[in-house]
Amino acid sequence: MFSGTSCKHKVLLFSFLFSFLFSAVFAWAEIDNALSSGETLYVPVYSNVYSGPKATPFQLAAMLSIHNVDPRYSITILKVDYHDSTGKFIESYIKKPIYLKPLAHTFFYLKEYDTRGGPGANFVVKWRAEKNVNQPIVEALMYGARAGISFTSPGRIIREHTQ
């Protein structure tokens, strides 16, 4: 591909590609660290995983974890709704808004034997703040204590359609 290209041109091309990729990574990091006054998040939850040649289900406990990482301002959790693998609403985990002070945390626990959600369950979390704040860390932690399995699943911002 570069057989007829001089060394100088190869270095310039490599430098251009490297700087482009470097800029793209930093642009993505800036978007991820943007301040916000509220969002709706989709958080995948895997209440079981499959193992072996017969795809035997192995039940997992799960914890939805919400960290307010802003050192100055509180956030309000407005909605924590649990849905099954087909998207069907199962349960709302909060009855009234939850206020998280700066650097505070809250969580919601799904027991290992709770199979209502299936393998592709999810939480939809909605939060708001009075000012633009650091986006909270919202993630699910799944674990199977007997087998030593644990992994996390990060929340992802979703846009809700309004009529």
N, CA, C and O of each residue as an XYZ file, in Angstrom:
652
protein
N       0.812     -1.188      0.000
C       0.000      0.000      0.000
C       0.859      1.255      0.000
O       0.562      2.203     -0.727
N       1.927      1.279      0.809
C       2.797      2.451      0.894
C       4.125      2.247      0.172
O       5.072      2.995      0.417
N       4.218      1.259     -0.708
C       5.508      0.923     -1.298
C       6.133      2.093     -2.058
O       7.356      2.239     -2.055
N       5.326      2.922     -2.706
C       5.869      4.053     -3.451
C       5.861      5.341     -2.639
O       6.230      6.397     -3.152
N       5.453      5.269     -1.408
C       5.333      6.464     -0.575
C       6.621      6.683      0.197
O       7.196      5.737      0.736
N       7.071      7.915      0.252
C       8.305      8.212      0.980
C       8.076      8.105      2.479
O       6.942      8.164      2.954
N       9.149      7.948      3.202
C       9.116      7.857      4.659
C       8.486      9.111      5.264
O       7.729      9.032      6.232
N       8.808     10.269      4.683
C       8.276     11.531      5.180
C       6.745     11.556      5.059
O       6.055     12.011      5.971
N       6.224     11.070      3.937
C       4.777     11.028      3.743
C       4.119     10.039      4.696
O       3.019     10.286      5.189
N       4.793      8.918      4.955
C       4.256      7.941      5.905
C       4.160      8.552      7.292
O       3.161      8.358      7.985
N       5.177      9.283      7.705
C       5.170      9.929      9.026
C       4.059     10.967      9.098
O       3.355     11.053     10.104
N       3.894     11.760      8.032
C       2.826     12.758      8.014
C       1.447     12.103      8.081
O       0.572     12.558      8.818
N       1.258     11.029      7.306
C      -0.016     10.326      7.312
C      -0.278      9.727      8.697
O      -1.384      9.849      9.223
N       0.715      9.093      9.278
C       0.569      8.513     10.616
C       0.250      9.606     11.639
O      -0.616      9.420     12.494
N       0.935     10.730     11.557
C       0.690     11.837     12.486
C      -0.733     12.354     12.356
O      -1.398     12.619     13.358
N      -1.202     12.497     11.114
C      -2.568     12.959     10.886
C      -3.573     11.980     11.481
O      -4.494     12.387     12.189
N      -3.398     10.683     11.194
C      -4.321      9.679     11.725
C      -4.291      9.650     13.251
O      -5.340      9.578     13.892
N      -3.110      9.705     13.827
C      -2.981      9.687     15.280
C      -3.670     10.899     15.901
O      -4.398     10.757     16.883
N      -3.449     12.083     15.343
C      -4.063     13.285     15.910
C      -5.582     13.253     15.736
O      -6.313     13.719     16.609
N      -6.066     12.704     14.609
C      -7.509     12.580     14.404
C      -8.116     11.656     15.453
O      -9.120     12.005     16.074
N      -7.523     10.488     15.660
C      -8.030      9.546     16.658
C      -7.941     10.138     18.058
O      -8.873      9.987     18.848
N      -6.846     10.804     18.377
C      -6.644     11.424     19.677
C      -7.728     12.469     19.921
O      -8.289     12.532     21.015
N      -8.026     13.286     18.921
C      -9.071     14.310     19.030
C     -10.440     13.677     19.220
O     -11.247     14.163     20.012
N     -10.702     12.603     18.502
C     -11.995     11.929     18.625
C     -12.186     11.349     20.017
O     -13.280     11.433     20.574
N     -11.140     10.763     20.589
C     -11.221     10.207     21.944
C     -11.500     11.313     22.950
O     -12.351     11.144     23.823
N     -10.804     12.437     22.849
C     -11.025     13.537     23.782
C     -12.401     14.168     23.589
O     -13.016     14.588     24.569
N     -12.897     14.247     22.370
C     -14.243     14.776     22.129
C     -15.275     13.868     22.775
O     -16.228     14.353     23.386
N     -15.099     12.555     22.649
C     -16.006     11.611     23.288
C     -15.941     11.748     24.799
O     -16.979     11.727     25.461
N     -14.748     11.888     25.361
C     -14.588     12.046     26.809
C     -15.266     13.324     27.291
O     -15.868     13.332     28.365
N     -15.180     14.388     26.525
C     -15.833     15.643     26.897
C     -17.346     15.483     26.915
O     -18.015     15.989     27.816
N     -17.891     14.777     25.920
C     -19.331     14.547     25.883
C     -19.747     13.743     27.098
O     -20.751     14.056     27.738
N     -18.978     12.699     27.425
C     -19.285     11.845     28.555
C     -19.232     12.622     29.867
O     -19.980     12.306     30.792
N     -18.371     13.624     29.970
C     -18.204     14.388     31.196
C     -18.989     15.689     31.186
O     -18.783     16.536     32.055
N     -19.873     15.864     30.233
C     -20.635     17.100     30.131
C     -21.528     17.284     31.348
O     -22.008     16.311     31.930
N     -21.746     18.531     31.725
C     -22.664     18.835     32.806
C     -24.091     18.697     32.295
O     -24.350     18.891     31.107
N     -25.012     18.365     33.183
C     -26.391     18.168     32.791
C     -27.311     18.540     33.952
O     -26.906     18.513     35.115
N     -28.551     18.887     33.621
C     -29.543     19.155     34.664
C     -30.566     18.022     34.733
O     -31.564     18.132     35.446
N     -30.327     16.944     34.005
C     -31.197     15.783     34.100
C     -31.146     14.916     32.861
O     -30.825     15.376     31.765
N     -31.473     13.642     33.062
C     -31.429     12.673     31.968
C     -32.335     11.497     32.292
O     -32.750     11.301     33.434
N     -32.626     10.728     31.267
C     -33.252      9.424     31.421
C     -32.229      8.404     30.957
O     -31.630      8.552     29.892
N     -32.032      7.371     31.759
C     -31.015      6.362     31.480
C     -31.631      4.975     31.365
O     -32.576      4.635     32.077
N     -31.083      4.193     30.466
C     -31.434      2.783     30.307
C     -30.269      1.983     30.880
O     -29.120      2.191     30.490
N     -30.565      1.058     31.814
C     -29.507      0.265     32.445
C     -29.830     -1.219     32.272
O     -30.760     -1.715     32.906
N     -29.084     -1.940     31.428
C     -29.314     -3.380     31.281
C     -28.999     -4.123     32.577
O     -28.035     -3.809     33.276
N     -29.838     -5.121     32.880
C     -29.648     -5.956     34.070
C     -29.752     -7.405     33.621
O     -30.722     -7.789     32.967
N     -28.769     -8.196     33.965
C     -28.756     -9.603     33.577
C     -29.020    -10.436     34.832
O     -28.111    -10.674     35.626
N     -30.280    -10.880     35.009
C     -30.618    -11.622     36.217
C     -30.182    -13.081     36.131
O     -30.192    -13.799     37.131
N     -29.805    -13.507     34.948
C     -29.179    -14.820     34.829
C     -28.272    -14.840     33.606
O     -28.429    -14.053     32.673
N     -27.331    -15.755     33.643
C     -26.449    -16.005     32.507
C     -26.557    -17.487     32.203
O     -26.987    -18.273     33.047
N     -26.167    -17.864     31.003
C     -26.288    -19.252     30.603
C     -24.923    -19.913     30.560
O     -23.921    -19.287     30.213
N     -24.902    -21.198     30.922
C     -23.634    -21.908     31.030
C     -23.761    -23.313     30.458
O     -24.827    -23.927     30.494
N     -22.649    -23.801     29.934
C     -22.577    -25.183     29.482
C     -23.219    -25.429     28.135
O     -23.846    -24.537     27.565
N     -23.063    -26.646     27.622
C     -23.575    -26.978     26.295
C     -25.105    -26.951     26.207
O     -25.654    -26.810     25.114
N     -25.796    -27.083     27.339
C     -27.261    -27.055     27.336
C     -27.804    -25.679     27.705
O     -29.007    -25.527     27.920
N     -26.934    -24.678     27.780
C     -27.334    -23.303     28.124
C     -28.169    -23.280     29.404
O     -29.263    -22.717     29.440
N     -27.632    -23.899     30.445
C     -28.303    -23.937     31.742
C     -28.259    -22.551     32.380
O     -27.184    -21.960     32.490
N     -29.424    -22.017     32.807
C     -29.418    -20.681     33.414
C     -28.796    -20.703     34.809
O     -29.042    -21.609     35.605
N     -27.997    -19.695     35.078
C     -27.390    -19.508     36.394
C     -27.901    -18.177     36.919
O     -27.585    -17.124     36.365
N     -28.696    -18.221     37.995
C     -29.324    -17.022     38.539
C     -28.300    -16.114     39.213
O     -27.382    -16.580     39.888
N     -28.480    -14.795     39.014
C     -27.594    -13.796     39.603
C     -28.402    -12.783     40.409
O     -29.541    -12.469     40.062
N     -27.816    -12.282     41.470
C     -28.372    -11.132     42.176
C     -27.904     -9.889     41.430
O     -26.894     -9.923     40.726
N     -28.633     -8.805     41.584
C     -28.244     -7.570     40.906
C     -28.515     -6.378     41.814
O     -29.436     -6.387     42.630
N     -27.686     -5.355     41.647
C     -27.855     -4.122     42.402
C     -27.746     -2.955     41.430
O     -26.732     -2.794     40.752
N     -28.794     -2.145     41.367
C     -28.733     -0.900     40.608
C     -28.121      0.131     41.546
O     -28.633      0.360     42.641
N     -27.044      0.743     41.124
C     -26.304      1.680     41.953
C     -26.315      3.068     41.320
O     -26.027      3.219     40.132
N     -26.654      4.091     42.127
C     -26.695      5.465     41.639
C     -25.818      6.321     42.542
O     -26.094      6.470     43.732
N     -24.749      6.887     41.960
C     -23.813      7.750     42.692
C     -23.952      9.185     42.200
O     -23.808      9.451     41.006
N     -24.227     10.098     43.102
C     -24.165     11.520     42.754
C     -22.698     11.914     42.879
O     -22.176     12.016     43.989
N     -22.041     12.133     41.769
C     -20.609     12.435     41.784
C     -20.329     13.933     41.772
O     -19.176     14.346     41.650
N     -21.371     14.749     41.897
C     -21.145     16.195     41.948
C     -20.768     16.593     43.375
O     -21.491     16.255     44.312
N     -19.652     17.302     43.561
C     -19.205     17.652     44.912
C     -19.951     18.842     45.529
O     -19.767     19.140     46.709
N     -20.799     19.530     44.732
C     -21.450     20.734     45.258
C     -22.972     20.682     45.304
O     -23.583     21.305     46.172
N     -23.592     19.950     44.383
C     -25.041     20.042     44.246
C     -25.725     18.685     44.364
O     -25.164     17.647     44.011
N     -26.960     18.726     44.875
C     -27.791     17.531     45.001
C     -28.453     17.211     43.670
O     -28.564     18.065     42.790
N     -28.889     15.970     43.542
C     -29.706     15.549     42.405
C     -30.963     14.878     42.962
O     -30.998     14.462     44.120
N     -31.982     14.780     42.124
C     -33.224     14.130     42.521
C     -33.492     12.965     41.585
O     -33.512     13.129     40.365
N     -33.696     11.791     42.157
C     -34.057     10.607     41.383
C     -35.579     10.603     41.288
O     -36.266     10.508     42.305
N     -36.103     10.704     40.076
C     -37.543     10.805     39.863
C     -38.205      9.470     39.534
O     -39.373      9.250     39.855
N     -37.450      8.585     38.893
C     -38.036      7.321     38.445
C     -36.981      6.234     38.447
O     -35.849      6.449     38.014
N     -37.362      5.061     38.941
C     -36.557      3.842     38.834
C     -37.546      2.736     38.506
O     -38.130      2.133     39.406
N     -37.735      2.470     37.219
C     -38.710      1.483     36.767
C     -38.000      0.246     36.230
O     -37.010      0.344     35.506
N     -38.522     -0.911     36.597
C     -37.955     -2.197     36.214
C     -38.816     -2.815     35.115
O     -40.041     -2.863     35.230
N     -38.160     -3.295     34.034
C     -38.839     -3.899     32.890
C     -38.255     -5.283     32.620
O     -37.091     -5.542     32.924
N     -39.066     -6.165     32.051
C     -38.560     -7.501     31.735
C     -37.895     -7.528     30.361
O     -37.766     -6.497     29.701
N     -37.482     -8.707     29.946
C     -36.763     -8.885     28.680
C     -37.575     -8.478     27.458
O     -37.003     -8.169     26.413
N     -38.882     -8.473     27.572
C     -39.733     -8.082     26.447
C     -40.073     -6.596     26.480
O     -40.748     -6.097     25.579
N     -39.609     -5.877     27.516
C     -39.894     -4.456     27.656
C     -41.117     -4.173     28.507
O     -41.453     -3.012     28.743
N     -41.791     -5.223     28.972
C     -42.990     -5.053     29.797
C     -42.612     -4.489     31.171
O     -41.687     -4.974     31.823
N     -43.351     -3.449     31.599
C     -43.142     -2.846     32.912
C     -43.455     -3.873     34.001
O     -44.477     -4.557     33.945
N     -42.560     -3.974     34.997
C     -42.768     -4.896     36.116
C     -43.091     -4.141     37.400
O     -44.083     -4.423     38.071
N     -42.226     -3.165     37.730
C     -42.381     -2.513     39.035
C     -41.653     -1.176     39.060
O     -40.597     -1.009     38.450
N     -42.243     -0.231     39.782
C     -41.550      1.027     40.060
C     -40.883      0.887     41.424
O     -41.538      0.525     42.401
N     -39.603      1.169     41.495
C     -38.864      0.981     42.739
C     -38.892      2.195     43.657
O     -38.405      2.124     44.785
N     -39.450      3.302     43.197
C     -39.601      4.442     44.098
C     -41.025      4.978     44.009
O     -41.624      5.019     42.935
N     -41.550      5.384     45.152
C     -42.903      5.934     45.230
C     -42.881      7.457     45.246
O     -43.846      8.097     44.828
N     -41.790      8.039     45.725
C     -41.634      9.493     45.740
C     -40.178      9.804     45.414
O     -39.317      8.938     45.574
N     -39.883     11.022     44.960
C     -38.503     11.362     44.573
C     -37.501     11.123     45.707
O     -37.813     11.284     46.887
N     -36.306     10.741     45.311
C     -35.208     10.523     46.257
C     -34.174     11.614     46.022
O     -33.714     11.803     44.896
N     -33.811     12.326     47.071
C     -32.815     13.394     46.965
C     -31.466     12.842     47.372
O     -31.304     12.293     48.462
N     -30.495     12.994     46.479
C     -29.130     12.554     46.771
C     -28.252     13.778     46.955
O     -28.073     14.571     46.031
N     -27.712     13.925     48.139
C     -26.813     15.040     48.426
C     -25.513     14.867     47.639
O     -25.265     13.797     47.082
N     -24.684     15.910     47.591
C     -23.396     15.784     46.889
C     -22.610     14.576     47.387
O     -22.464     14.361     48.590
N     -22.114     13.802     46.446
C     -21.290     12.614     46.665
C     -22.013     11.482     47.401
O     -21.371     10.572     47.923
N     -23.354     11.538     47.442
C     -24.139     10.493     48.093
C     -24.462      9.371     47.099
O     -24.252      9.504     45.893
N     -24.975      8.273     47.636
C     -25.250      7.065     46.861
C     -26.563      6.439     47.325
O     -26.939      6.550     48.492
N     -27.246      5.787     46.408
C     -28.380      4.935     46.758
C     -28.339      3.704     45.862
O     -27.668      3.696     44.830
N     -29.071      2.656     46.271
C     -29.078      1.441     45.455
C     -30.421      0.737     45.588
O     -31.199      0.997     46.506
N     -30.667     -0.168     44.634
C     -31.870     -0.986     44.606
C     -31.414     -2.404     44.335
O     -30.615     -2.640     43.429
N     -31.918     -3.357     45.119
C     -31.420     -4.729     45.098
C     -32.438     -5.689     44.492
O     -33.618     -5.656     44.840
N     -31.978     -6.531     43.596
C     -32.777     -7.626     43.045
C     -32.205     -8.935     43.578
O     -31.032     -9.241     43.364
N     -33.029     -9.695     44.265
C     -32.560    -10.947     44.854
C     -32.238    -11.975     43.773
O     -32.788    -11.940     42.672
N     -31.354    -12.869     44.110
C     -30.896    -13.896     43.175
C     -32.052    -14.733     42.631
O     -32.027    -15.127     41.466
N     -33.041    -15.004     43.435
C     -34.159    -15.841     42.997
C     -35.274    -15.050     42.297
O     -36.285    -15.641     41.916
N     -35.117    -13.741     42.120
C     -36.116    -12.924     41.422
C     -35.923    -13.099     39.915
O     -35.013    -12.515     39.326
N     -36.777    -13.900     39.307
C     -36.644    -14.218     37.883
C     -37.633    -13.446     37.015
O     -37.747    -13.735     35.824
N     -38.356    -12.466     37.578
C     -39.395    -11.747     36.833
C     -38.856    -11.043     35.587
O     -39.560    -10.952     34.581
N     -37.642    -10.553     35.637
C     -37.114     -9.766     34.527
C     -36.554    -10.577     33.382
O     -36.520    -10.110     32.244
N     -36.115    -11.788     33.673
C     -35.486    -12.605     32.638
C     -34.058    -12.145     32.374
O     -33.553    -11.247     33.047
N     -33.416    -12.760     31.398
C     -31.993    -12.488     31.161
C     -31.696    -11.103     30.583
O     -30.556    -10.643     30.652
N     -32.699    -10.435     30.016
C     -32.460     -9.131     29.389
C     -33.274     -8.016     30.038
O     -33.734     -7.101     29.355
N     -33.450     -8.092     31.343
C     -34.225     -7.076     32.059
C     -33.495     -5.733     32.017
O     -32.331     -5.657     31.624
N     -34.194     -4.682     32.427
C     -33.567     -3.362     32.455
C     -34.264     -2.445     33.441
O     -35.420     -2.653     33.812
N     -33.528     -1.425     33.853
C     -34.085     -0.330     34.635
C     -34.101      0.912     33.751
O     -33.203      1.119     32.934
N     -35.119      1.723     33.921
C     -35.146      3.061     33.337
C     -35.106      4.014     34.518
O     -35.987      3.998     35.378
N     -34.064      4.851     34.549
C     -33.824      5.771     35.657
C     -33.917      7.193     35.133
O     -33.310      7.532     34.117
N     -34.679      8.023     35.832
C     -34.791      9.433     35.449
C     -34.341     10.273     36.636
O     -34.774     10.056     37.768
N     -33.458     11.242     36.359
C     -32.983     12.133     37.418
C     -33.006     13.579     36.927
O     -33.001     13.847     35.726
N     -33.030     14.503     37.891
C     -33.003     15.936     37.596
C     -32.165     16.651     38.656
O     -31.928     16.137     39.749
N     -31.727     17.854     38.289
C     -30.991     18.718     39.223
C     -31.413     20.162     38.965
O     -31.838     20.507     37.863
N     -31.293     20.990     39.980
C     -31.667     22.405     39.847
C     -30.646     23.191     39.031
O     -30.972     24.221     38.440
N     -29.412     22.701     39.004
C     -28.328     23.341     38.252
C     -27.686     22.279     37.370
O     -27.956     21.087     37.523
N     -26.850     22.711     36.462
C     -26.057     21.744     35.707
C     -25.034     21.122     36.645
O     -24.294     21.831     37.328
N     -24.997     19.800     36.674
C     -24.124     19.061     37.588
C     -23.347     17.998     36.817
O     -23.635     17.720     35.653
N     -22.361     17.412     37.484
C     -21.687     16.249     36.922
C     -22.711     15.116     36.807
O     -23.496     14.886     37.727
N     -22.696     14.423     35.689
C     -23.636     13.325     35.489
C     -23.391     12.238     36.528
O     -22.241     11.874     36.774
N     -24.447     11.713     37.141
C     -24.245     10.643     38.123
C     -23.747      9.368     37.448
O     -23.930      9.171     36.247
N     -23.129      8.526     38.227
C     -22.758      7.192     37.743
C     -23.928      6.277     38.084
O     -24.277      6.093     39.250
N     -24.522      5.710     37.045
C     -25.660      4.806     37.210
C     -25.280      3.511     36.513
O     -25.047      3.485     35.304
N     -25.221      2.427     37.296
C     -24.823      1.148     36.728
C     -25.442      0.011     37.514
O     -25.854      0.181     38.662
N     -25.502     -1.146     36.886
C     -25.977     -2.351     37.552
C     -24.762     -3.236     37.827
O     -23.858     -3.355     37.001
N     -24.767     -3.841     38.991
C     -23.742     -4.811     39.370
C     -24.439     -6.149     39.518
O     -25.350     -6.286     40.335
N     -24.024     -7.136     38.740
C     -24.582     -8.473     38.832
C     -23.549     -9.385     39.478
O     -22.356     -9.281     39.197
N     -24.012    -10.278     40.343
C     -23.072    -11.186     40.983
C     -23.744    -12.472     41.394
O     -24.916    -12.508     41.767
N     -22.952    -13.533     41.312
C     -23.356    -14.862     41.740
C     -22.324    -15.321     42.751
O     -21.261    -15.817     42.377
N     -22.625    -15.161     44.013
C     -21.651    -15.418     45.081
C     -21.136    -16.851     45.075
O     -19.958    -17.093     45.335
N     -22.024    -17.806     44.775
C     -21.593    -19.212     44.815
C     -20.584    -19.557     43.732
O     -19.755    -20.447     43.925
N     -20.638    -18.879     42.610
C     -19.718    -19.175     41.511
C     -18.624    -18.128     41.366
O     -17.731    -18.286     40.533
N     -18.675    -17.077     42.150
C     -17.657    -16.036     42.060
C     -17.755    -15.198     40.800
O     -16.747    -14.674     40.326
N     -18.960    -15.062     40.249
C     -19.173    -14.270     39.039
C     -19.601    -12.867     39.447
O     -20.459    -12.703     40.315
N     -19.011    -11.863     38.827
C     -19.506    -10.493     39.016
C     -19.102     -9.647     37.813
O     -18.024     -9.815     37.245
N     -19.991     -8.742     37.445
C     -19.706     -7.817     36.346
C     -20.667     -6.634     36.458
O     -21.685     -6.708     37.147
N     -20.331     -5.553     35.776
C     -21.171     -4.358     35.806
C     -21.730     -4.070     34.420
O     -21.227     -4.549     33.403
N     -22.785     -3.272     34.421
C     -23.421     -2.853     33.189
C     -23.751     -1.365     33.336
O     -24.582     -1.006     34.170
N     -23.119     -0.494     32.544
C     -23.343      0.946     32.708
C     -24.677      1.405     32.134
O     -25.210      0.810     31.198
N     -25.203      2.485     32.722
C     -26.403      3.120     32.185
C     -26.061      3.880     30.919
O     -24.923      4.306     30.723
N     -27.044      4.044     30.074
C     -26.858      4.749     28.810
C     -27.980      5.770     28.652
O     -29.150      5.454     28.872
N     -27.623      6.980     28.276
C     -28.616      8.036     28.108
C     -29.548      7.682     26.954
O     -29.108      7.291     25.872
N     -30.852      7.829     27.213
C     -31.839      7.633     26.150
C     -32.660      8.914     26.028
O     -32.810      9.663     26.993
N     -33.168      9.143     24.878
C     -34.026     10.294     24.625
C     -35.460      9.830     24.610
O     -35.799      8.884     23.899
N     -36.298     10.469     25.370
C     -37.707     10.123     25.382
C     -38.434     10.973     24.348
O     -38.197     12.176     24.242
N     -39.306     10.348     23.599
C     -40.079     11.053     22.574
C     -41.261     11.729     23.242
O     -41.968     11.118     24.045
N     -41.468     12.973     22.911
C     -42.622     13.709     23.434
C     -43.556     14.042     22.288
O     -43.107     14.323     21.176
N     -44.816     14.013     22.546
C     -45.825     14.293     21.515
C     -46.136     15.763     21.453
O     -46.962     16.186     20.644
